[in-house]
mmCIF file of C-alpha atoms in Angstrom:
data_model
loop_
_atom_site.group_PDB
_atom_site.id
_atom_site.type_symbol
_atom_site.label_atom_id
_atom_site.label_comp_id
_atom_site.label_asym_id
_atom_site.label_seq_id
_atom_site.Cartn_x
_atom_site.Cartn_y
_atom_site.Cartn_z
ATOM 1 C CA LYS A 75 91.564 139.822 148.215
ATOM 2 C CA ARG A 76 90.371 136.606 146.543
ATOM 3 C CA ASN A 77 90.338 138.062 142.892
ATOM 4 C CA SER A 78 91.783 141.643 142.450
ATOM 5 C CA LYS A 79 90.762 141.581 138.752
ATOM 6 C CA ILE A 80 87.019 141.593 140.001
ATOM 7 C CA LEU A 81 86.732 145.316 140.702
ATOM 8 C CA GLY A 82 82.891 144.555 141.862
ATOM 9 C CA ALA A 83 84.026 142.040 144.600
ATOM 10 C CA VAL A 84 83.383 143.762 148.166
ATOM 11 C CA GLU A 85 87.041 143.540 148.975
ATOM 12 C CA ASN A 86 88.277 145.685 145.885
ATOM 13 C CA ALA A 87 85.311 148.392 146.254
ATOM 14 C CA LEU A 88 85.262 148.988 142.478
ATOM 15 C CA GLY A 89 88.625 150.294 142.750
ATOM 16 C CA LEU A 90 87.270 153.605 143.985
ATOM 17 C CA THR A 91 88.844 153.469 147.816
ATOM 18 C CA ASP A 92 92.013 155.342 147.221
ATOM 19 C CA PHE A 93 90.429 157.695 144.804
ATOM 20 C CA LEU A 94 87.560 158.832 147.299
ATOM 21 C CA LYS A 95 89.150 158.666 150.509
ATOM 22 C CA ALA A 96 92.274 160.959 149.114
ATOM 23 C CA ARG A 97 89.314 163.506 148.046
ATOM 24 C CA GLY A 98 88.194 163.473 152.013
ATOM 25 C CA HIS A 99 85.060 161.364 151.114
ATOM 26 C CA GLU A 100 84.051 158.606 153.584
ATOM 27 C CA PHE A 101 83.286 155.199 151.515
ATOM 28 C CA ILE A 102 81.424 152.513 153.123
ATOM 29 C CA VAL A 103 81.549 149.473 151.325
ATOM 30 C CA THR A 104 79.454 146.369 152.429
ATOM 31 C CA SER A 105 77.247 143.308 151.313
ATOM 32 C CA ASP A 106 74.930 143.748 154.115
ATOM 33 C CA LYS A 107 72.432 145.605 152.674
ATOM 34 C CA ASP A 108 69.162 143.878 153.696
ATOM 35 C CA GLY A 109 67.129 144.549 156.617
ATOM 36 C CA PRO A 110 66.405 146.768 159.182
ATOM 37 C CA ASN A 111 69.513 146.744 160.562
ATOM 38 C CA SER A 112 71.864 146.246 157.795
ATOM 39 C CA VAL A 113 75.250 148.434 157.359
ATOM 40 C CA LEU A 114 72.934 150.217 154.491
ATOM 41 C CA GLU A 115 70.110 150.734 156.533
ATOM 42 C CA ARG A 116 72.501 152.245 159.271
ATOM 43 C CA HIS A 117 74.212 154.603 156.813
ATOM 44 C CA LEU A 118 71.365 155.901 154.932
ATOM 45 C CA HIS A 119 70.812 159.134 156.816
ATOM 46 C CA ASP A 120 73.984 160.585 155.753
ATOM 47 C CA ALA A 121 74.552 159.012 152.555
ATOM 48 C CA THR A 122 74.765 161.225 149.381
ATOM 49 C CA VAL A 123 75.638 158.429 146.712
ATOM 50 C CA ILE A 124 74.715 154.646 146.664
ATOM 51 C CA ILE A 125 76.493 152.749 144.078
ATOM 52 C CA SER A 126 74.922 149.083 143.786
ATOM 53 C CA GLN A 127 75.714 146.225 141.504
ATOM 54 C CA PRO A 128 72.829 145.187 139.130
ATOM 55 C CA PHE A 129 73.028 140.965 139.676
ATOM 56 C CA TRP A 130 72.591 141.659 143.467
ATOM 57 C CA PRO A 131 71.481 145.367 143.982
ATOM 58 C CA ALA A 132 70.776 147.215 147.119
ATOM 59 C CA TYR A 133 67.142 148.249 146.473
ATOM 60 C CA VAL A 134 66.451 151.861 146.646
ATOM 61 C CA THR A 135 63.213 151.993 147.348
ATOM 62 C CA ALA A 136 60.761 154.785 148.337
ATOM 63 C CA GLU A 137 61.270 153.976 151.953
ATOM 64 C CA ARG A 138 64.802 153.938 151.733
ATOM 65 C CA ILE A 139 64.988 157.555 149.586
ATOM 66 C CA ALA A 140 62.940 159.049 152.245
ATOM 67 C CA LYS A 141 65.302 157.804 154.876
ATOM 68 C CA ALA A 142 68.481 159.384 153.143
ATOM 69 C CA PRO A 143 67.714 163.231 153.425
ATOM 70 C CA GLN A 144 71.236 163.850 151.509
ATOM 71 C CA LEU A 145 70.949 161.208 148.990
ATOM 72 C CA LYS A 146 71.498 162.769 145.584
ATOM 73 C CA LEU A 147 72.894 159.945 143.131
ATOM 74 C CA ALA A 148 72.188 156.236 142.730
ATOM 75 C CA ILE A 149 74.604 154.745 140.522
ATOM 76 C CA THR A 150 74.431 151.131 138.920
ATOM 77 C CA ALA A 151 77.708 149.822 138.822
ATOM 78 C CA GLY A 152 76.701 147.968 135.357
ATOM 79 C CA VAL A 153 73.311 148.677 133.782
ATOM 80 C CA GLY A 154 69.892 148.798 134.712
ATOM 81 C CA SER A 155 67.813 150.702 137.276
ATOM 82 C CA ASP A 156 65.087 148.543 138.199
ATOM 83 C CA HIS A 157 66.600 148.459 141.522
ATOM 84 C CA VAL A 158 65.878 152.117 141.987
ATOM 85 C CA ASP A 159 62.316 153.793 142.671
ATOM 86 C CA LEU A 160 62.358 155.821 139.630
ATOM 87 C CA ALA A 161 59.186 157.670 140.564
ATOM 88 C CA ALA A 162 60.886 158.689 144.229
ATOM 89 C CA ALA A 163 64.026 159.389 143.038
ATOM 90 C CA ALA A 164 62.261 161.921 140.317
ATOM 91 C CA LYS A 165 60.339 163.173 143.054
ATOM 92 C CA ARG A 166 63.145 163.830 145.222
ATOM 93 C CA GLN A 167 65.266 165.338 142.025
ATOM 94 C CA MET A 168 67.848 162.728 142.438
ATOM 95 C CA THR A 169 69.934 161.426 139.560
ATOM 96 C CA VAL A 170 69.990 157.505 138.606
ATOM 97 C CA ALA A 171 72.801 156.506 136.413
ATOM 98 C CA GLU A 172 74.343 153.469 135.220
ATOM 99 C CA VAL A 173 77.468 152.695 133.216
ATOM 100 C CA THR A 174 75.994 152.185 129.844
ATOM 101 C CA GLY A 175 77.899 149.669 127.640
ATOM 102 C CA SER A 176 80.231 148.172 130.562
ATOM 103 C CA ASN A 177 79.076 144.573 130.074
ATOM 104 C CA VAL A 178 78.498 144.529 126.433
ATOM 105 C CA VAL A 179 81.309 141.958 125.978
ATOM 106 C CA SER A 180 80.090 139.926 128.580
ATOM 107 C CA VAL A 181 76.460 139.713 127.804
ATOM 108 C CA ALA A 182 77.314 138.873 124.073
ATOM 109 C CA GLU A 183 79.879 136.081 125.429
ATOM 110 C CA HIS A 184 77.159 135.039 127.665
ATOM 111 C CA VAL A 185 74.594 134.540 124.772
ATOM 112 C CA VAL A 186 77.086 132.206 122.776
ATOM 113 C CA MET A 187 77.716 130.262 125.693
ATOM 114 C CA MET A 188 74.239 129.678 126.437
ATOM 115 C CA ILE A 189 73.492 129.056 122.884
ATOM 116 C CA LEU A 190 76.301 126.252 122.670
ATOM 117 C CA SER A 191 75.148 124.975 126.241
ATOM 118 C CA LEU A 192 71.821 124.186 124.911
ATOM 119 C CA VAL A 193 72.605 122.839 121.283
ATOM 120 C CA ARG A 194 75.315 120.638 122.815
ATOM 121 C CA ASN A 195 73.671 119.446 125.528
ATOM 122 C CA TYR A 196 76.309 120.417 128.033
ATOM 123 C CA ILE A 197 74.051 120.600 130.749
ATOM 124 C CA PRO A 198 72.499 117.317 130.911
ATOM 125 C CA GLY A 199 76.106 115.963 130.271
ATOM 126 C CA TYR A 200 77.513 117.965 133.080
ATOM 127 C CA LYS A 201 74.674 116.317 135.339
ATOM 128 C CA GLN A 202 75.745 112.666 134.370
ATOM 129 C CA ALA A 203 79.238 113.376 134.812
ATOM 130 C CA VAL A 204 78.720 114.719 138.412
ATOM 131 C CA GLU A 205 76.625 111.565 139.028
ATOM 132 C CA GLY A 206 79.490 109.376 138.356
ATOM 133 C CA GLN A 207 77.506 108.150 134.932
ATOM 134 C CA TRP A 208 78.535 108.862 131.256
ATOM 135 C CA ASP A 209 75.958 107.828 128.229
ATOM 136 C CA ILE A 210 77.604 109.601 125.509
ATOM 137 C CA ALA A 211 74.785 108.474 123.194
ATOM 138 C CA ALA A 212 72.073 109.883 125.518
ATOM 139 C CA VAL A 213 73.616 113.176 125.553
ATOM 140 C CA ALA A 214 74.438 113.199 121.725
ATOM 141 C CA GLU A 215 70.986 112.265 120.697
ATOM 142 C CA ASN A 216 69.764 115.560 121.301
ATOM 143 C CA ALA A 217 72.612 117.402 120.468
ATOM 144 C CA TYR A 218 73.263 119.894 117.302
ATOM 145 C CA ASP A 219 76.205 121.378 115.548
ATOM 146 C CA ILE A 220 75.359 124.818 114.617
ATOM 147 C CA GLU A 221 77.616 124.978 111.592
ATOM 148 C CA SER A 222 75.298 125.371 108.474
ATOM 149 C CA ASN A 223 72.219 126.390 110.449
ATOM 150 C CA LEU A 224 70.278 129.116 111.036
ATOM 151 C CA CYS A 225 70.777 131.067 114.413
ATOM 152 C CA ILE A 226 68.093 133.791 115.399
ATOM 153 C CA VAL A 227 69.242 135.727 118.492
ATOM 154 C CA TYR A 228 66.521 138.962 119.084
ATOM 155 C CA MET A 229 68.301 141.583 120.454
ATOM 156 C CA GLN A 230 67.813 145.013 121.017
ATOM 157 C CA LYS A 231 70.583 146.165 123.471
ATOM 158 C CA ARG A 232 74.235 147.715 122.669
ATOM 159 C CA TRP A 233 75.647 143.946 123.395
ATOM 160 C CA SER A 234 73.576 142.608 120.327
ATOM 161 C CA TYR A 235 76.162 144.128 118.000
ATOM 162 C CA SER A 236 78.817 142.452 119.847
ATOM 163 C CA CYS A 237 77.161 138.958 119.687
ATOM 164 C CA ARG A 238 76.596 139.206 116.276
ATOM 165 C CA ARG A 239 80.359 139.642 115.183
#
């Protein structure tokens, strides 16, 4: 296992392997989800649940739902459902669920990181360093402190509360 702390890594299987196998469920974990011969496609016919990640999802299309007569549940191991054909799921009376709030802190931290990267010119500075150059004046020319400046971030999700703290 490369990193046992990242449950979303294929080898860590969301930490569900022992729990599901102890209850008699077959649990197939794969990153092979694209194309007609993918592991996902080969197991659709008897799948009852598909759990997918939001940033590299298995697309649960109307075609895939039609190939999976026993499919009852599509879960996002995170937030979002844009990789699920919601109309086809509703027609089948499938449940589409997500883990609401699961990445609130991570998204807030990402927003702060991106603000700092932009105002401090980290990306051009990094590019210079990788290319074996370092012109501090060029990097600093368009860099700004955010202290004593108004920084407005428009947010409307749960992570916005964490970001504002």
